[in-house]
PDB file of C-alpha atoms in Angstrom:
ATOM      1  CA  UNK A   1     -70.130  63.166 -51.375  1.00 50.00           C
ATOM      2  CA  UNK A   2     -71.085  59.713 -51.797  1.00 68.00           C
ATOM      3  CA  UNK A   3     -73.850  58.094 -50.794  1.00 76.00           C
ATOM      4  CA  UNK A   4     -74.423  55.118 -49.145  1.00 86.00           C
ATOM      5  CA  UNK A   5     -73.921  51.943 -50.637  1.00 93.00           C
ATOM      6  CA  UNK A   6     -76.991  49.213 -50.942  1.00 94.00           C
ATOM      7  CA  UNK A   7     -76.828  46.263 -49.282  1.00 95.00           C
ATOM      8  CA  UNK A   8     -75.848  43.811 -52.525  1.00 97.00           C
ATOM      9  CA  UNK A   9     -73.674  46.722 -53.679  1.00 97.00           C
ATOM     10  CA  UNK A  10     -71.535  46.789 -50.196  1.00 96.00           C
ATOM     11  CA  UNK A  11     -71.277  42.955 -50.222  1.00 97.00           C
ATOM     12  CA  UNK A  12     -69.869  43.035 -53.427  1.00 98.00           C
ATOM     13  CA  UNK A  13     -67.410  46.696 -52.436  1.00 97.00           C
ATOM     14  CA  UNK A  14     -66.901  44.525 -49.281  1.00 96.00           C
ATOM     15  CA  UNK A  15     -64.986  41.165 -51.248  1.00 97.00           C
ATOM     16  CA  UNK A  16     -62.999  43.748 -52.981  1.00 97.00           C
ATOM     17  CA  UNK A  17     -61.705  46.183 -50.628  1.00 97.00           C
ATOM     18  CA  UNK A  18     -60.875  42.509 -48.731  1.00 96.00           C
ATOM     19  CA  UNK A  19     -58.606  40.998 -51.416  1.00 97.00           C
ATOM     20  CA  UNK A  20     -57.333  44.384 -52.257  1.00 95.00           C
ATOM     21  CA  UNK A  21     -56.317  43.083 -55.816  1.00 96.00           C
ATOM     22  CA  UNK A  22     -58.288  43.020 -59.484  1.00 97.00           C
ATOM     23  CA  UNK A  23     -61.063  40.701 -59.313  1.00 97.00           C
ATOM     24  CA  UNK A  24     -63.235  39.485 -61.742  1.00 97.00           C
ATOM     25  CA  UNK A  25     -67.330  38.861 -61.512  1.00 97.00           C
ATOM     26  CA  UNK A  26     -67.166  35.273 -61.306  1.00 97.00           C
ATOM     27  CA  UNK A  27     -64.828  35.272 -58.542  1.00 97.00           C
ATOM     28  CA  UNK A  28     -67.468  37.840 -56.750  1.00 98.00           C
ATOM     29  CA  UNK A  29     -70.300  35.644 -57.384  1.00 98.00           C
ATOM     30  CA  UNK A  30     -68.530  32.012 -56.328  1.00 98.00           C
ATOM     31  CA  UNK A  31     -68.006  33.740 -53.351  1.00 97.00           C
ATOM     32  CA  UNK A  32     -71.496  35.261 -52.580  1.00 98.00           C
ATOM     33  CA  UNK A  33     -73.030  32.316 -53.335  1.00 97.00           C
ATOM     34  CA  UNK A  34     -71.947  30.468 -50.048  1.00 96.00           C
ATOM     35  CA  UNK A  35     -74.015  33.083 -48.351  1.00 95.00           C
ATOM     36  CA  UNK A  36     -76.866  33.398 -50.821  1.00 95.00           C
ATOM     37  CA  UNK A  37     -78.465  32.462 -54.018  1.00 97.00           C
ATOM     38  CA  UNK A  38     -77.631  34.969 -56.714  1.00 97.00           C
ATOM     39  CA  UNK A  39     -76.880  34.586 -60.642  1.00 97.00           C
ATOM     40  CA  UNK A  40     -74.245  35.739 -62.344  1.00 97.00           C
ATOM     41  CA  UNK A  41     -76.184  39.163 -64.455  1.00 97.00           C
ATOM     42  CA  UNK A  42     -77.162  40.422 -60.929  1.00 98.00           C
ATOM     43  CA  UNK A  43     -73.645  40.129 -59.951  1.00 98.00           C
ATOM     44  CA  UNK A  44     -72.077  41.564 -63.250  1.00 97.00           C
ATOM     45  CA  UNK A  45     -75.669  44.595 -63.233  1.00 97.00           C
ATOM     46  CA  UNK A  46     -74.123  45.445 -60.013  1.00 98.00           C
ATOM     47  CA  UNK A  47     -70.211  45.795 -60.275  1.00 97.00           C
ATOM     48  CA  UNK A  48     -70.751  48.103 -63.539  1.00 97.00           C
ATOM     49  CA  UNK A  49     -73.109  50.183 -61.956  1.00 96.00           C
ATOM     50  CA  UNK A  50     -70.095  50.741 -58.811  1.00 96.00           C
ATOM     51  CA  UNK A  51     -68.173  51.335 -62.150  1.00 96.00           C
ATOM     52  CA  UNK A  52     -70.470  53.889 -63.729  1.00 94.00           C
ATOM     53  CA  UNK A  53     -70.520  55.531 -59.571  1.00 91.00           C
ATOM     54  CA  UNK A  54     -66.881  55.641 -59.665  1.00 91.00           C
ATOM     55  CA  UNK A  55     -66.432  52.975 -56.908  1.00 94.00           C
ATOM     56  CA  UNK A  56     -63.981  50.857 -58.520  1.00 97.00           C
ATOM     57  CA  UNK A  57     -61.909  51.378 -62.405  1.00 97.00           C
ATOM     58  CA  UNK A  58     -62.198  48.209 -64.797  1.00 97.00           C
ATOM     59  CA  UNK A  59     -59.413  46.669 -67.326  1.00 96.00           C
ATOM     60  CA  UNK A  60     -60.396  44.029 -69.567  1.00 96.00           C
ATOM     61  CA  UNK A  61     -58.561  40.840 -69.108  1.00 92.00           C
ATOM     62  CA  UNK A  62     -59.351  38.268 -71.675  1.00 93.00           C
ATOM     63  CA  UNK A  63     -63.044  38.387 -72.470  1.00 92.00           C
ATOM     64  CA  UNK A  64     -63.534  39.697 -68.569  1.00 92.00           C
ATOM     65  CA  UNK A  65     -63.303  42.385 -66.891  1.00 96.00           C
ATOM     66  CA  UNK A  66     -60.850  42.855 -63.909  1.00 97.00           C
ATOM     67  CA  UNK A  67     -62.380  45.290 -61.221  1.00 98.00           C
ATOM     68  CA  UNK A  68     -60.060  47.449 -58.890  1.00 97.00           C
ATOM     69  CA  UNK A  69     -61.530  49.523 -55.968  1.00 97.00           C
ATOM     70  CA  UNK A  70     -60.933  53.406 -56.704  1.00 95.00           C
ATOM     71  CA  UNK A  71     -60.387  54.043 -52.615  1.00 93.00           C
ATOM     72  CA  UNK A  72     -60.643  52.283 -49.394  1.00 94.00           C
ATOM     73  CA  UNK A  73     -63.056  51.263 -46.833  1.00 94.00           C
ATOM     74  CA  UNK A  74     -61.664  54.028 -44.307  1.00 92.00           C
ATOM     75  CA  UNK A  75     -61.997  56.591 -46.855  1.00 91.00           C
ATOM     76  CA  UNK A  76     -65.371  55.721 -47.989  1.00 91.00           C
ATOM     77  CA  UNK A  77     -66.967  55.354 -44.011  1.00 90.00           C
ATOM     78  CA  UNK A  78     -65.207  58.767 -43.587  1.00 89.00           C
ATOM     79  CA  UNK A  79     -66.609  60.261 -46.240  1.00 88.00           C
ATOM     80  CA  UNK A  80     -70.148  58.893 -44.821  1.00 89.00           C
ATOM     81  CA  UNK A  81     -69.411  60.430 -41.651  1.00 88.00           C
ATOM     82  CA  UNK A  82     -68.377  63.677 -42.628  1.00 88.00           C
ATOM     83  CA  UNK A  83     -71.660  63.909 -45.206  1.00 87.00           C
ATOM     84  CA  UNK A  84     -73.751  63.472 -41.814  1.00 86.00           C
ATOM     85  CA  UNK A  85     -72.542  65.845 -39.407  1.00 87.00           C
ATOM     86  CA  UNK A  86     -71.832  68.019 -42.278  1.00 87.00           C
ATOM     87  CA  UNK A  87     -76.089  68.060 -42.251  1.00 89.00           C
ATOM     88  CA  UNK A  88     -76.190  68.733 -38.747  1.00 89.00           C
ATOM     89  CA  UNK A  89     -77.824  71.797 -37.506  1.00 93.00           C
ATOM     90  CA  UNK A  90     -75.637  71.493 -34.206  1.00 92.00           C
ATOM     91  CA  UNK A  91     -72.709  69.568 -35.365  1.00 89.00           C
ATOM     92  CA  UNK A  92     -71.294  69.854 -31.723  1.00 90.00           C
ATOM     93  CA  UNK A  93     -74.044  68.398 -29.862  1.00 91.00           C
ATOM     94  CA  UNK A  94     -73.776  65.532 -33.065  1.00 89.00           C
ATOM     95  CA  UNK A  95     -70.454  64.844 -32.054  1.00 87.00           C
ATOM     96  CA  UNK A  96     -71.080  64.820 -28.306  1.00 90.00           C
ATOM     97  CA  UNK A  97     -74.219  62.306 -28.986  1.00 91.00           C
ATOM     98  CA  UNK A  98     -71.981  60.344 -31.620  1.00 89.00           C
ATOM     99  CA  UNK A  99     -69.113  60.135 -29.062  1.00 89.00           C
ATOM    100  CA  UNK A 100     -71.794  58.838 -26.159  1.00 92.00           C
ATOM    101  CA  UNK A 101     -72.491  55.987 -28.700  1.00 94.00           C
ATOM    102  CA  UNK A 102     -68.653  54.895 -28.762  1.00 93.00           C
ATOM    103  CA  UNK A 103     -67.552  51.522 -26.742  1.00 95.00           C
ATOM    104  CA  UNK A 104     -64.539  51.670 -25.038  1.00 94.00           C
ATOM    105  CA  UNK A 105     -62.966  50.455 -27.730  1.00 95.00           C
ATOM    106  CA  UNK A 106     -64.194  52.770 -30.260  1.00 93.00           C
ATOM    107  CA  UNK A 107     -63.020  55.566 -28.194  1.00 93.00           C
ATOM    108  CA  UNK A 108     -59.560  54.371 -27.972  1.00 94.00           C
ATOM    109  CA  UNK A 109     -59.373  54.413 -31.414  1.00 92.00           C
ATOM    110  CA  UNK A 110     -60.695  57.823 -31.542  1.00 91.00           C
ATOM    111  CA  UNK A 111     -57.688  58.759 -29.233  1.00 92.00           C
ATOM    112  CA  UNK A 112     -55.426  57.135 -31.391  1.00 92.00           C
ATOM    113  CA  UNK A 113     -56.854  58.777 -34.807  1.00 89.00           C
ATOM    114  CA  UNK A 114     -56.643  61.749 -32.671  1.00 90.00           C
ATOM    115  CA  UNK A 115     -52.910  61.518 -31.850  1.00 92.00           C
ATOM    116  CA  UNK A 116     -52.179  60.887 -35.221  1.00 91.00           C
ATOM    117  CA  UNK A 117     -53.864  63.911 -36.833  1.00 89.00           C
ATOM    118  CA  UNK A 118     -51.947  66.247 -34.154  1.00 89.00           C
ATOM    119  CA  UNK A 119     -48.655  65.021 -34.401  1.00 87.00           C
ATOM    120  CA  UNK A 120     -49.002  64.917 -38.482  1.00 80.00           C
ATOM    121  CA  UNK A 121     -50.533  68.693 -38.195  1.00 77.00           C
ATOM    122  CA  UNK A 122     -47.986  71.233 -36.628  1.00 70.00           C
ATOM    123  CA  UNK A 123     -49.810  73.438 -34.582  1.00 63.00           C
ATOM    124  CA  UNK A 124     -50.097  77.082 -35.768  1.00 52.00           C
ATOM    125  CA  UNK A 125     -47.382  79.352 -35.322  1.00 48.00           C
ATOM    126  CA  UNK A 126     -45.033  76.703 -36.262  1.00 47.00           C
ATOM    127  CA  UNK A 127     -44.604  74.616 -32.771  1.00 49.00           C
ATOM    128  CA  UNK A 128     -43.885  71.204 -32.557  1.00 49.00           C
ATOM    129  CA  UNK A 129     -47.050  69.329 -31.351  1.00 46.00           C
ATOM    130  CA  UNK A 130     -46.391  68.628 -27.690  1.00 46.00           C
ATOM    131  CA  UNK A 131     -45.309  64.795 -26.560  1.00 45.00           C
ATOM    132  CA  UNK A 132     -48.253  63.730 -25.426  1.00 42.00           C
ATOM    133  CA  UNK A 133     -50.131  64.402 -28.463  1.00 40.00           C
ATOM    134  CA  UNK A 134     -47.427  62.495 -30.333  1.00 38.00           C
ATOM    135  CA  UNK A 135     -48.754  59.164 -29.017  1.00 43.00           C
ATOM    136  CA  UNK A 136     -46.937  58.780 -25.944  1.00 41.00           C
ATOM    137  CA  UNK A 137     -43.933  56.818 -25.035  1.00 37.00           C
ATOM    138  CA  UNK A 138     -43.067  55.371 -28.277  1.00 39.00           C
ATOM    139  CA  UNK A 139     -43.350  58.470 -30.067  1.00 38.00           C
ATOM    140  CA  UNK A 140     -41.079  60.422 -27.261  1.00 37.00           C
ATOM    141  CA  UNK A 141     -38.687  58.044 -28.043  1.00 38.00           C
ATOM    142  CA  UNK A 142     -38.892  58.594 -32.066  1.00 38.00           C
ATOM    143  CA  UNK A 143     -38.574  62.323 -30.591  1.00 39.00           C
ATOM    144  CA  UNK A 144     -35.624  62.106 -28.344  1.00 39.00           C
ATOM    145  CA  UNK A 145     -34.044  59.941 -31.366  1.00 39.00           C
ATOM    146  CA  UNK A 146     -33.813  62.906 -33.176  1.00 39.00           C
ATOM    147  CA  UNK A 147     -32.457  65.274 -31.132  1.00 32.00           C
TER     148      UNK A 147
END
């Protein structure tokens, strides 16, 4: 399981799950620097140690390096949460307090992520998930497509 990242190491993971292509450490730094004064060897220190963690895979371009993130964003905050109420002595009543926590908005998208995992996991006993749990409307329509 991961742990978390530090603050200057999640600014830097942040800029490069963003542009989602191979960056280099200059182009990190230029871009941290209109937020905060930092030189270039703290900048370089810190994307080789998310190298030596696993965080992102490194190709040398010229007399650079080009950094590539190994996963995503989603992937690594899931893996955060599932490390935490993994430690949970109760890991209902975490859920329950974690869920209490939610804005509206949060909880939607909890419904949705919901939706998604049942219609992409057949039930047991090899049943279709029911249309509801398919994500309503639109995916009744993708069902009665099909039929």
């Amino acid at each position: 399981m991961p742990r978390q990242l530090g603050e200057l190491e999640d600014a830097v993971m942040t800029r490069v799950w963003q542009w989602n292509r191979p960056v280099t450490v200059r182009e990190v730094l230029e871009d941290l620097q209109q937020e905060r004064s930092i030189a270039y060897t703290t900048v370089m220190t810190v994307m080789d140690n998310l190298h030596q963690k696993g965080w992102v895979r490194r190709e040398v371009s010229g007399r650079a390096y080009r950094y590539t993130a190994v996963s995503t964003r989603a992937a690594y905050s899931a893996a955060l949460m599932n490390e935490a109420w993994s430690k949970s002595d109760n890991p209902a009543a975490a859920l329950v307090a974690f869920f209490g926590m939610m804005s509206p908005e949060q909880r939607e998208a909890l419904n949705d992520a919901v939706r998604v995992v049942q219609r992409d996991t057949p039930e047991q006993g090899g049943e279709e998930p029911r249309e509801e749990a398919r994500g309503g409307r639109a995916a009744e329509g993708e069902a009665g497509a099909g039929r």
